[in-house]
Coordinates of C-alpha atoms in Angstrom, one line a residue:
M152 CA -34.9 -28.0 -32.4
R153 CA -32.9 -28.9 -29.2
D154 CA -31.4 -32.3 -29.4
S155 CA -32.7 -34.4 -26.5
N156 CA -29.6 -36.5 -26.6
Q157 CA -27.1 -33.7 -26.1
K158 CA -24.4 -34.2 -23.5
M159 CA -25.4 -35.4 -20.1
N160 CA -23.6 -37.0 -17.1
K161 CA -22.5 -40.2 -18.8
T162 CA -21.3 -41.8 -15.6
S163 CA -24.8 -42.2 -14.3
G164 CA -27.7 -44.4 -15.5
E165 CA -30.3 -42.4 -13.7
E166 CA -33.0 -40.4 -15.4
P167 CA -31.9 -36.9 -16.0
G168 CA -34.7 -35.4 -14.0
S169 CA -34.0 -37.6 -11.0
L170 CA -30.2 -36.9 -11.2
L171 CA -30.8 -33.2 -11.6
H172 CA -32.9 -33.2 -8.3
K173 CA -30.1 -35.0 -6.4
L174 CA -27.4 -32.7 -7.8
K175 CA -29.4 -29.6 -6.8
A176 CA -29.7 -31.0 -3.3
Q177 CA -26.0 -31.7 -3.2
K178 CA -25.3 -28.1 -4.4
I179 CA -27.3 -26.7 -1.5
E180 CA -25.4 -28.8 1.0
T181 CA -22.1 -27.7 -0.5
M182 CA -23.1 -24.1 -0.2
Q183 CA -24.0 -24.6 3.5
E184 CA -20.6 -26.2 4.1
L185 CA -19.0 -23.3 2.2
F186 CA -20.3 -20.7 4.7
M187 CA -19.1 -22.8 7.6
V188 CA -15.5 -22.7 6.5
V189 CA -15.1 -19.0 5.3
N190 CA -12.1 -18.6 7.7
D191 CA -10.3 -21.7 6.4
S192 CA -8.8 -20.7 3.1
V193 CA -7.8 -24.2 2.1
K194 CA -11.2 -25.9 2.8
Y195 CA -13.0 -22.9 1.3
K196 CA -11.0 -23.2 -2.0
K197 CA -11.8 -26.9 -2.3
L198 CA -15.5 -26.5 -1.6
N199 CA -15.7 -23.6 -4.0
E200 CA -14.2 -25.8 -6.8
K201 CA -16.7 -28.6 -6.0
L202 CA -19.5 -26.0 -6.2
K203 CA -18.4 -24.9 -9.7
E204 CA -18.3 -28.5 -10.9
L205 CA -21.8 -29.1 -9.6
E206 CA -23.1 -26.0 -11.4
E207 CA -21.6 -27.1 -14.7
T208 CA -23.1 -30.5 -14.4
I209 CA -26.5 -29.1 -13.5
T210 CA -26.4 -26.7 -16.4
D211 CA -25.6 -29.6 -18.8
L212 CA -28.5 -31.7 -17.4
Q213 CA -31.0 -28.8 -17.5
S214 CA -30.4 -28.4 -21.2
S215 CA -31.3 -32.1 -21.8
V216 CA -34.3 -32.6 -19.5
P217 CA -37.7 -32.4 -21.3
I218 CA -40.7 -30.6 -20.0
Q219 CA -42.1 -32.4 -16.9
K220 CA -45.7 -33.0 -15.9
S221 CA -45.7 -30.1 -13.4
E222 CA -44.7 -27.8 -16.2
A223 CA -47.4 -29.2 -18.4
G224 CA -49.9 -28.0 -15.8
E225 CA -48.6 -24.5 -16.1
M226 CA -48.7 -24.7 -19.9
A227 CA -52.2 -26.0 -19.8
S228 CA -53.3 -23.0 -17.7
V229 CA -52.0 -20.7 -20.3
L230 CA -53.6 -22.7 -23.1
K231 CA -57.0 -22.6 -21.4
D232 CA -56.7 -18.9 -20.9
L233 CA -55.9 -18.4 -24.6
F234 CA -58.7 -20.8 -25.5
D235 CA -61.3 -18.8 -23.6
T236 CA -60.1 -15.5 -25.0
T237 CA -59.9 -16.8 -28.6
A238 CA -63.4 -18.5 -28.3
V239 CA -64.9 -15.1 -27.6
Q240 CA -62.9 -13.2 -30.2
N241 CA -63.7 -15.7 -32.9
H242 CA -67.4 -14.9 -32.7
T243 CA -66.7 -11.3 -33.8
D244 CA -65.3 -10.2 -37.2
N245 CA -63.4 -7.0 -37.7
N246 CA -66.6 -5.0 -38.1
G247 CA -68.0 -6.3 -34.8
M248 CA -70.4 -8.8 -36.5
D249 CA -70.9 -12.3 -35.2
T250 CA -69.4 -15.1 -37.2
D251 CA -70.1 -18.9 -37.4
I252 CA -66.8 -20.4 -36.5
D253 CA -66.9 -24.0 -35.4
N254 CA -65.1 -24.1 -32.0
D255 CA -64.5 -27.8 -32.5
T256 CA -61.8 -26.9 -35.0
N257 CA -60.0 -24.6 -32.5
P258 CA -56.4 -26.0 -32.3
L259 CA -56.0 -24.8 -28.7
E260 CA -58.9 -27.0 -27.5
N261 CA -57.2 -29.9 -29.2
E262 CA -54.0 -29.2 -27.3
L263 CA -55.8 -29.3 -24.0
E264 CA -57.5 -32.5 -24.9
A265 CA -54.2 -34.1 -25.9
L266 CA -52.8 -33.2 -22.4
R267 CA -55.9 -34.7 -20.7
K268 CA -55.7 -37.9 -22.7
K269 CA -52.1 -38.4 -21.8
D270 CA -53.1 -38.1 -18.1
L271 CA -50.8 -35.2 -17.6
I272 CA -53.5 -32.9 -16.3
D273 CA -56.9 -32.9 -14.7
L274 CA -58.9 -30.2 -16.4
E275 CA -61.5 -30.1 -13.6
K276 CA -58.8 -29.4 -10.9
I277 CA -56.8 -26.7 -12.8
I278 CA -56.8 -23.2 -11.2
W279 CA -57.0 -21.1 -14.3
P280 CA -55.1 -17.8 -13.9
D281 CA -56.4 -14.7 -15.7
H282 CA -53.7 -14.2 -18.5
Q283 CA -54.1 -11.3 -20.9
K284 CA -53.1 -12.7 -24.3
Q285 CA -50.1 -14.4 -22.8
D286 CA -48.6 -16.3 -25.8
K287 CA -45.3 -17.5 -24.3
L288 CA -44.3 -19.7 -21.5
F289 CA -41.2 -19.8 -19.2
S290 CA -39.2 -22.9 -18.8
Q291 CA -38.2 -23.2 -15.2
D292 CA -35.0 -25.2 -15.7
S293 CA -33.7 -23.8 -18.9
G294 CA -34.4 -20.1 -18.3
Q295 CA -35.8 -19.7 -21.8
E296 CA -39.3 -18.9 -23.3
V297 CA -41.4 -21.6 -24.9
F298 CA -43.8 -20.4 -27.6
L299 CA -47.1 -22.2 -28.2
S300 CA -46.4 -22.3 -31.9
D301 CA -43.6 -24.7 -31.2
F302 CA -45.8 -27.4 -29.8
E303 CA -47.3 -30.0 -32.0
E304 CA -50.5 -31.8 -31.1
G305 CA -49.9 -34.8 -28.9
T306 CA -46.4 -34.0 -27.9
L307 CA -46.8 -31.4 -25.1
G308 CA -45.7 -33.0 -21.8
N309 CA -44.2 -36.1 -23.5
Q310 CA -41.3 -37.2 -21.2
E311 CA -39.3 -38.3 -24.2
S312 CA -39.9 -35.4 -26.4
A313 CA -37.9 -32.2 -26.7
V314 CA -39.3 -28.8 -27.3
H315 CA -38.1 -25.9 -29.4
V316 CA -37.2 -22.8 -27.4
H317 CA -36.5 -19.2 -28.4
E318 CA -34.1 -16.9 -26.7
K319 CA -35.9 -14.6 -24.3
T320 CA -36.5 -11.1 -25.6
D321 CA -38.4 -8.1 -24.4
I322 CA -39.5 -9.5 -21.0
Q323 CA -42.8 -8.2 -19.7
E324 CA -44.1 -7.8 -16.2
P325 CA -46.7 -10.5 -15.5
E326 CA -50.0 -9.4 -13.9
N327 CA -50.7 -12.5 -12.0
T328 CA -49.3 -13.2 -8.5
Y329 CA -46.3 -15.5 -7.7
D330 CA -48.6 -18.0 -6.0
E331 CA -51.0 -18.2 -9.0
M332 CA -48.2 -18.8 -11.4
N333 CA -46.8 -21.5 -9.1
L334 CA -43.2 -20.3 -9.9
E335 CA -40.1 -21.3 -8.0
P336 CA -37.8 -18.6 -6.6
N337 CA -35.3 -18.9 -9.5
E338 CA -38.0 -18.0 -12.0
Y339 CA -38.4 -14.4 -10.9
A340 CA -36.2 -11.5 -9.9
Q341 CA -36.8 -9.3 -6.8
K342 CA -39.6 -7.3 -8.5
G343 CA -41.4 -10.3 -10.0
E344 CA -39.9 -10.0 -13.5
Y345 CA -39.2 -13.0 -15.6
A346 CA -35.5 -13.5 -15.6
Q347 CA -33.0 -16.0 -16.8
E348 CA -30.8 -17.7 -14.2
G349 CA -28.2 -15.3 -13.1
E350 CA -30.0 -12.1 -14.2
Y351 CA -30.9 -10.7 -10.8
A352 CA -28.4 -7.9 -11.3
Q353 CA -25.4 -7.6 -13.5
E354 CA -23.2 -6.6 -10.6
D355 CA -24.2 -9.6 -8.5
T356 CA -21.5 -12.2 -8.0
R357 CA -22.0 -15.9 -8.8
L358 CA -22.3 -16.6 -5.1
T359 CA -25.0 -14.0 -4.6
Q360 CA -27.1 -15.6 -7.3
L361 CA -26.7 -19.0 -5.8
L362 CA -27.8 -17.7 -2.4
Y363 CA -31.0 -16.2 -3.9
D364 CA -31.8 -19.4 -5.9
E365 CA -30.9 -22.1 -3.5
M366 CA -31.2 -21.0 0.1
G367 CA -35.0 -21.3 0.1
L368 CA -35.7 -17.6 0.7
E369 CA -39.2 -16.2 0.1
P370 CA -39.5 -13.1 -2.1
D371 CA -40.2 -10.9 0.9
E372 CA -37.0 -12.1 2.6
Y373 CA -34.7 -10.5 0.1
A374 CA -36.7 -7.7 -1.4
Q375 CA -36.2 -4.0 -1.1
D376 CA -34.0 -3.0 1.9
D377 CA -32.9 -6.4 3.1
T378 CA -29.1 -6.6 2.7
R379 CA -28.4 -9.9 4.5
L380 CA -27.2 -11.7 1.4
E381 CA -25.1 -8.8 0.2
Q382 CA -23.5 -8.7 3.7
L383 CA -22.8 -12.4 3.5
V384 CA -21.0 -12.0 0.2
A385 CA -19.0 -9.0 1.6
D386 CA -18.1 -11.1 4.7
I387 CA -16.8 -13.9 2.4
Q388 CA -14.8 -11.5 0.3
E389 CA -13.4 -9.9 3.4
A390 CA -12.5 -13.3 4.8
E391 CA -10.7 -14.2 1.6
Q392 CA -8.7 -10.9 1.7
R393 CA -7.9 -11.4 5.4
A394 CA -6.7 -14.9 4.7
K395 CA -4.4 -13.6 2.0
I396 CA -3.1 -10.9 4.3
E397 CA -2.6 -13.3 7.1
E398 CA -0.6 -15.7 4.8
A399 CA 1.6 -12.8 3.7
E400 CA 2.1 -11.7 7.3
A401 CA 3.1 -15.2 8.3
I402 CA 5.7 -15.3 5.5
M403 CA 6.9 -11.9 6.6
D404 CA 7.3 -13.1 10.2
F405 CA 9.6 -15.9 9.0
G406 CA 11.6 -13.4 6.9
S407 CA 11.9 -11.0 9.8
M408 CA 13.3 -13.8 12.1
F409 CA 16.1 -14.5 9.5
W410 CA 16.7 -10.8 9.1
Q411 CA 17.2 -10.2 12.8
G412 CA 19.5 -13.2 12.8
K413 CA 21.5 -11.5 10.0
D414 CA 20.8 -14.2 7.5
Y415 CA 19.8 -11.6 4.9
V416 CA 19.8 -14.0 1.9
Q417 CA 17.3 -16.4 3.5
A418 CA 15.2 -13.5 4.8
L419 CA 14.9 -12.0 1.3
E420 CA 13.5 -15.3 0.0
F421 CA 10.5 -14.9 2.4
F422 CA 10.2 -11.2 1.6
R423 CA 10.0 -12.0 -2.1
R424 CA 7.2 -14.6 -1.5
A425 CA 5.2 -12.1 0.6
A426 CA 5.8 -9.4 -2.0
E427 CA 4.2 -11.7 -4.6
H428 CA 1.0 -11.3 -2.5
D429 CA 1.2 -7.5 -3.1
Y430 CA 2.1 -7.1 0.6
P431 CA 3.5 -3.5 0.9
S432 CA 5.7 -4.2 3.9
A433 CA 7.5 -6.9 2.1
Q434 CA 8.0 -4.7 -1.0
K435 CA 9.4 -1.9 1.2
K436 CA 11.7 -4.4 2.9
L437 CA 13.1 -5.5 -0.4
G438 CA 13.6 -1.9 -1.3
D439 CA 15.6 -1.4 2.0
A440 CA 17.7 -4.5 1.2
Y441 CA 18.7 -3.2 -2.2
Y442 CA 19.2 0.3 -0.9
S443 CA 21.6 -0.9 1.9
G444 CA 23.1 -3.8 0.0
L445 CA 22.1 -6.4 2.6
G446 CA 21.6 -9.9 1.2
V447 CA 21.9 -8.6 -2.3
D448 CA 24.3 -6.3 -4.3
Q449 CA 23.5 -2.7 -3.6
D450 CA 21.3 -1.5 -6.3
Y451 CA 19.6 1.9 -5.9
R452 CA 17.6 1.4 -9.1
M453 CA 16.0 -1.8 -7.8
A454 CA 15.5 -0.2 -4.4
M455 CA 13.5 2.6 -6.2
Q456 CA 11.4 0.0 -8.1
W457 CA 10.4 -1.8 -4.9
Y458 CA 9.8 1.5 -3.0
M459 CA 7.5 2.6 -5.8
K460 CA 5.4 -0.6 -5.6
A461 CA 5.0 -0.2 -1.8
A462 CA 4.3 3.5 -2.1
K463 CA 0.9 2.7 -3.7
E464 CA -0.4 1.9 -0.2
M465 CA 2.4 2.6 2.3
P466 CA 3.2 6.2 3.5
E467 CA 6.6 5.0 4.8
A468 CA 7.6 3.9 1.3
Q469 CA 6.5 7.3 -0.1
G470 CA 9.1 8.9 2.1
N471 CA 11.7 6.4 0.8
V472 CA 10.8 7.4 -2.8
G473 CA 11.2 11.0 -1.8
Q474 CA 14.6 10.2 -0.3
C475 CA 15.8 8.6 -3.5
Y476 CA 14.8 11.6 -5.5
F477 CA 16.5 13.9 -2.9
D478 CA 19.8 12.0 -3.0
G479 CA 19.6 11.1 -6.7
R480 CA 19.9 7.4 -5.9
G481 CA 18.3 5.1 -8.4
V482 CA 16.8 8.1 -10.2
A483 CA 17.9 11.5 -11.3
Q484 CA 18.2 14.0 -8.4
D485 CA 15.1 16.1 -8.3
Y486 CA 14.3 18.2 -5.2
L487 CA 10.9 19.2 -6.4
E488 CA 9.9 15.6 -6.9
A489 CA 11.4 14.7 -3.6
V490 CA 9.3 17.3 -1.8
R491 CA 6.1 16.0 -3.6
W492 CA 6.7 12.5 -2.3
F493 CA 7.7 13.7 1.2
R494 CA 4.4 15.7 1.3
K495 CA 2.4 12.5 0.3
G496 CA 3.8 10.6 3.2
A497 CA 3.8 13.5 5.6
E498 CA 0.1 14.2 5.0
Q499 CA -0.7 10.6 5.8
G500 CA 1.2 10.9 9.1
D501 CA 4.5 9.3 8.4
A502 CA 7.0 10.8 10.8
H503 CA 10.1 10.2 8.6
A504 CA 8.4 12.0 5.7
Q505 CA 7.3 14.8 7.9
N506 CA 10.9 15.3 9.2
N507 CA 12.3 15.3 5.7
L508 CA 9.6 17.8 4.5
A509 CA 10.5 20.0 7.4
A510 CA 14.2 19.9 6.5
C511 CA 13.4 20.9 3.0
Y512 CA 11.5 24.0 4.3
Y513 CA 14.3 24.7 6.7
T514 CA 17.0 24.6 4.0
G515 CA 14.9 25.8 1.1
K516 CA 15.6 22.8 -1.1
G517 CA 12.8 21.9 -3.5
V518 CA 10.6 24.6 -1.9
S519 CA 10.9 28.2 -0.8
Q520 CA 12.6 28.5 2.5
N521 CA 10.0 28.8 5.2
Y522 CA 10.9 28.4 8.9
E523 CA 7.3 28.5 10.0
E524 CA 6.4 25.5 7.8
A525 CA 9.6 23.8 8.9
M526 CA 8.7 24.3 12.5
M527 CA 5.2 22.9 12.0
W528 CA 6.3 19.7 10.3
Y529 CA 9.2 19.2 12.8
Q530 CA 6.6 19.5 15.6
K531 CA 4.3 16.9 14.0
A532 CA 7.2 14.4 13.6
A533 CA 8.8 15.2 17.0
E534 CA 5.5 14.5 18.8
Q535 CA 5.5 11.0 17.2
G536 CA 9.0 10.4 18.8
H537 CA 11.1 11.0 15.7
S538 CA 14.5 11.8 17.1
Q539 CA 15.9 13.7 14.1
A540 CA 12.7 15.9 14.1
Q541 CA 13.1 16.5 17.9
K542 CA 16.7 17.6 17.2
G543 CA 15.4 19.9 14.3
L544 CA 12.7 21.3 16.6
G545 CA 15.4 22.0 19.2
D546 CA 17.4 23.9 16.5
C547 CA 14.4 26.0 15.7
Y548 CA 14.0 27.1 19.3
Y549 CA 17.8 27.5 19.8
H550 CA 18.2 29.9 16.8
G551 CA 14.7 31.4 17.0
R552 CA 13.7 30.2 13.5
G553 CA 10.0 30.0 12.9
V554 CA 9.4 30.4 16.6
Q555 CA 10.5 32.7 19.4
K556 CA 14.1 31.9 20.5
G557 CA 14.2 29.8 23.7
F558 CA 17.3 28.0 24.9
D559 CA 15.2 26.2 27.6
K560 CA 12.8 24.6 25.1
A561 CA 15.8 23.9 22.8
A562 CA 17.5 21.9 25.6
V563 CA 14.2 20.0 26.3
W564 CA 13.9 18.8 22.7
Y565 CA 17.7 18.1 22.4
K566 CA 17.4 15.9 25.5
K567 CA 14.5 14.0 24.1
A568 CA 16.4 13.2 21.0
A569 CA 19.7 12.6 22.9
E570 CA 18.0 9.9 25.0
Q571 CA 17.2 8.1 21.7
D572 CA 20.9 8.1 20.9
N573 CA 20.7 10.9 18.3
S574 CA 24.4 11.9 18.2
E575 CA 23.7 15.4 16.8
A576 CA 21.3 16.1 19.6
Q577 CA 23.8 14.7 22.2
N578 CA 26.5 17.1 20.9
N579 CA 24.1 20.0 20.9
L580 CA 22.9 19.2 24.4
S581 CA 26.5 19.0 25.6
S582 CA 27.0 22.5 24.2
C583 CA 24.0 23.8 26.2
Y584 CA 25.7 22.4 29.4
L585 CA 29.1 23.7 28.4
Y586 CA 27.8 27.3 28.0
G587 CA 24.8 27.1 30.4
E588 CA 22.3 27.8 27.6
G589 CA 18.8 26.7 28.8
V590 CA 20.3 24.6 31.5
K591 CA 22.7 25.2 34.4
Q592 CA 26.3 25.1 33.2
D593 CA 27.9 21.7 34.0
Y594 CA 31.1 20.6 32.3
V595 CA 30.8 17.0 33.6
I596 CA 27.3 16.5 32.2
A597 CA 28.5 18.1 29.0
V598 CA 31.4 15.7 28.6
K599 CA 29.0 12.7 29.4
W600 CA 26.9 13.6 26.4
L601 CA 30.0 14.3 24.2
K602 CA 31.4 10.9 24.9
K603 CA 28.1 9.2 23.9
A604 CA 28.0 11.1 20.6
A605 CA 31.8 10.7 19.9
E606 CA 31.6 6.9 20.4
Q607 CA 28.8 6.8 17.8
G608 CA 31.2 8.4 15.3
S609 CA 30.1 12.0 15.3
D610 CA 33.0 14.0 14.1
V611 CA 31.7 17.2 15.7
A612 CA 31.4 15.5 19.0
Q613 CA 34.9 14.0 18.6
I614 CA 36.5 17.4 17.9
N615 CA 34.6 18.9 20.9
L616 CA 35.7 16.1 23.2
G617 CA 39.2 16.6 22.0
I618 CA 39.0 20.3 23.0
C619 CA 37.6 19.4 26.4
Y620 CA 40.6 17.1 27.0
S621 CA 43.0 19.7 25.7
Q622 CA 41.6 22.4 28.0
G623 CA 40.6 20.2 30.9
L624 CA 36.9 21.0 30.7
G625 CA 34.8 18.5 32.8
L626 CA 37.7 16.1 33.1
P627 CA 41.5 16.2 33.7
Q628 CA 43.6 17.8 31.0
N629 CA 45.1 15.2 28.7
S630 CA 46.9 16.2 25.5
Q631 CA 47.3 12.6 24.3
E632 CA 43.5 12.0 24.6
A633 CA 43.0 15.3 22.8
V634 CA 45.2 14.2 19.9
F635 CA 43.3 10.8 19.8
W636 CA 40.0 12.5 19.3
Y637 CA 41.3 15.1 16.9
Q638 CA 42.8 12.3 14.8
K639 CA 39.4 10.5 14.6
A640 CA 37.6 13.6 13.6
A641 CA 40.3 14.8 11.2
E642 CA 40.2 11.4 9.3
Q643 CA 36.5 12.1 8.7
G644 CA 37.4 15.3 7.1
N645 CA 36.5 17.7 9.9
A646 CA 38.4 20.9 9.0
L647 CA 38.7 22.2 12.6
A648 CA 40.0 18.9 13.8
Q649 CA 42.6 18.9 11.0
K650 CA 43.7 22.4 11.9
N651 CA 44.0 21.5 15.6
L652 CA 45.9 18.3 14.8
G653 CA 48.3 20.3 12.7
S654 CA 48.9 22.6 15.6
C655 CA 49.6 19.7 17.9
Y656 CA 52.2 18.4 15.5
F657 CA 53.8 21.8 15.0
Y658 CA 54.2 22.3 18.8
G659 CA 54.6 18.7 19.8
E660 CA 51.6 18.7 22.1
G661 CA 50.5 15.1 22.8
V662 CA 52.6 13.9 19.9
P663 CA 56.3 14.3 18.9
Q664 CA 57.0 17.6 17.1
D665 CA 56.8 17.1 13.3
H666 CA 56.5 20.2 11.1
L667 CA 56.1 18.1 7.9
E668 CA 53.0 16.3 9.5
A669 CA 51.8 19.7 10.8
V670 CA 51.9 21.2 7.2
K671 CA 50.1 18.2 5.9
W672 CA 47.1 18.6 8.2
L673 CA 47.1 22.4 8.0
E674 CA 47.0 22.2 4.2
K675 CA 44.0 19.9 4.4
A676 CA 42.1 22.3 6.6
A677 CA 43.2 25.3 4.6
N678 CA 41.9 23.7 1.3
Q679 CA 38.5 23.4 3.0
G680 CA 38.4 27.1 3.8
D681 CA 39.4 27.2 7.4
S682 CA 40.8 30.7 7.7
E683 CA 42.9 29.9 10.8
A684 CA 44.5 27.0 9.0
Q685 CA 45.2 29.2 6.0
F686 CA 46.9 31.9 8.2
D687 CA 49.1 29.3 9.9
L688 CA 50.0 27.6 6.6
G689 CA 51.0 31.1 5.3
K690 CA 53.4 31.5 8.2
C691 CA 54.9 28.1 7.5
Y692 CA 55.6 29.1 3.9
Y693 CA 56.8 32.5 5.1
H694 CA 59.3 31.1 7.6
G695 CA 60.0 27.8 5.9
H696 CA 58.7 25.5 8.6
G697 CA 58.1 21.9 7.3
I698 CA 58.2 23.3 3.7
S699 CA 60.5 25.4 1.6
K700 CA 60.3 29.1 2.0
D701 CA 58.0 30.8 -0.5
P702 CA 56.9 34.4 0.4
Q703 CA 54.6 34.5 -2.6
M704 CA 52.7 31.4 -1.4
A705 CA 52.7 32.8 2.0
V706 CA 51.0 36.0 0.8
Q707 CA 48.5 34.0 -1.2
W708 CA 47.4 32.1 2.0
F709 CA 47.4 35.3 4.1
Q710 CA 45.2 36.9 1.4
A711 CA 42.8 33.9 1.4
A712 CA 42.4 34.1 5.2
A713 CA 42.0 37.9 5.1
D714 CA 39.2 37.6 2.5
L715 CA 37.4 35.3 4.9
G716 CA 37.6 38.0 7.6
N717 CA 40.6 36.7 9.6
S718 CA 41.9 39.8 11.4
S719 CA 45.4 38.3 12.0
A720 CA 45.9 37.7 8.3
Q721 CA 44.7 41.2 7.5
E722 CA 47.2 42.7 9.9
M723 CA 50.0 40.5 8.6
L724 CA 49.4 41.8 5.1
K725 CA 49.8 45.4 6.3
T726 CA 53.1 44.7 8.0
L727 CA 54.9 42.7 5.3
P728 CA 58.0 44.6 4.0
G729 CA 57.7 43.3 0.5
L730 CA 56.9 40.1 -1.4
N731 CA 60.6 39.3 -2.1
S732 CA 62.3 40.6 1.0
E733 CA 63.1 38.5 4.0
P734 CA 61.1 39.1 7.2
E735 CA 62.9 40.8 10.1
S736 CA 62.4 37.9 12.4
E737 CA 61.2 34.3 12.1
S738 CA 58.4 33.9 14.6
E739 CA 56.7 30.6 14.8
P740 CA 53.0 30.4 13.9
E741 CA 50.7 30.9 16.9
P742 CA 47.7 28.6 16.9
E743 CA 44.5 30.5 17.6
G744 CA 42.6 29.8 20.8
Q745 CA 40.5 26.7 20.5
E746 CA 36.7 26.9 21.0
V747 CA 34.1 24.2 21.3
E748 CA 32.2 23.6 18.0
S749 CA 28.5 23.5 18.2

């Protein structure tokens, strides 16, 4: 038996039924307010919490409210139906023979009389529905079935009495109409089935159920193809997600302001908060910070972790993951895995990933070398304005790789990239102007682009600018300026610049003559495989300039240069009188003619 004194709202002295009615009305008002503030995440959250509290209170009260008079009418209808059916059946035995059963002893009639005496029903005014052996009732508020066998004579409808209920099992479709049953909307599902509160569909959300139950919709308003309520729920969920994103974007904006102001530590605090909302842009930004060491200690492993989080939704981060695999930073170097991640981002339209994938095809790293594929991906990225891809596309046209050679098209793409301050493209464009490839030869324009690239730190542009100063191409000849730019490129490890700087020291061009300094720079270039530097260094050993004479070391350097195809070294080896004999004359090393590096 259900205890009629089980927990209720102890703060109120009202009757449970009256209080339940007020709470339900309040719940409807709260739901209406909820829909008015879907775009205000703060108010929405507060009203949603209030709605949950109301539901819990209503559920508690429903379990304690006894069957009301209106419910007694429904029960009486069922009893009358059973009474009529039983009265007929009781006149026939199992063999179809009439029997003398006294109807006055029928307990169903006694139940009806008890209801009438308690003034709960008017038997003359009841509209009796045609039930077919219906032996169970449905409790409107509790959502459970009430069996006739649980009612004792004289207790049905008693406001102070509780009834015994059974858990609902094997629900059947009623044959009578909704109007005849006098059921409220929350007592049937879309197809008219009996259903406990919340059983419209397992997938329905709590808010969807409340909308069905409390917004006063008629059955035909939400049956079959009507999706208004589902759309309302979808709109609310979208609004919640939009509010979450907008909050993360606002936090990101603050972080970006600090980042632009170079307050990286403060910027990262905001990025972390946005990342906690699973905001991919913030996660990628944290990866960038760890990768570059801005605002935090450089940590490629942490950079990789944040890039991986962002890569779930962000193509740009997928390209970053690929870069980490390609360079072996924060993870073991793996060209195959790098290509896989580059392809993920490239296929989603990320220009950076497209450029890197093209470079892999161009060089054959992580994938079979394929200039046609390289050309295709360079084209995609270049058309999005990616400067390095524009330079790469220019290289394809310049060398005729994956496409028919065309200096004019190469110059067009070099210029596009050069105008975006791509130093490699600026140097290549200057080479086009120096030699008149694809454009009219113009040393002045060539030097203009060389200076732009050299000032950005391009060692290739610096050596080429030094050569222009040395030979007076596009500007007055100036050996001191030539040495200045040679020095800058040589300190970055450029072998040609090291060789040219060594020659300047050997002859005293633009700097005081210094054979020791000359040998130092020639040796650096020779160790990098520069054949001209190897040949000149061999002559220094042969003649003892800036270093002790050593014919055998001289022969070794001559041989190294000859093996690389240096014709001067090959001729020198043919004319040497012997490894241990002195040469007939001590001629100084002659630096080879200098040529602009492209």
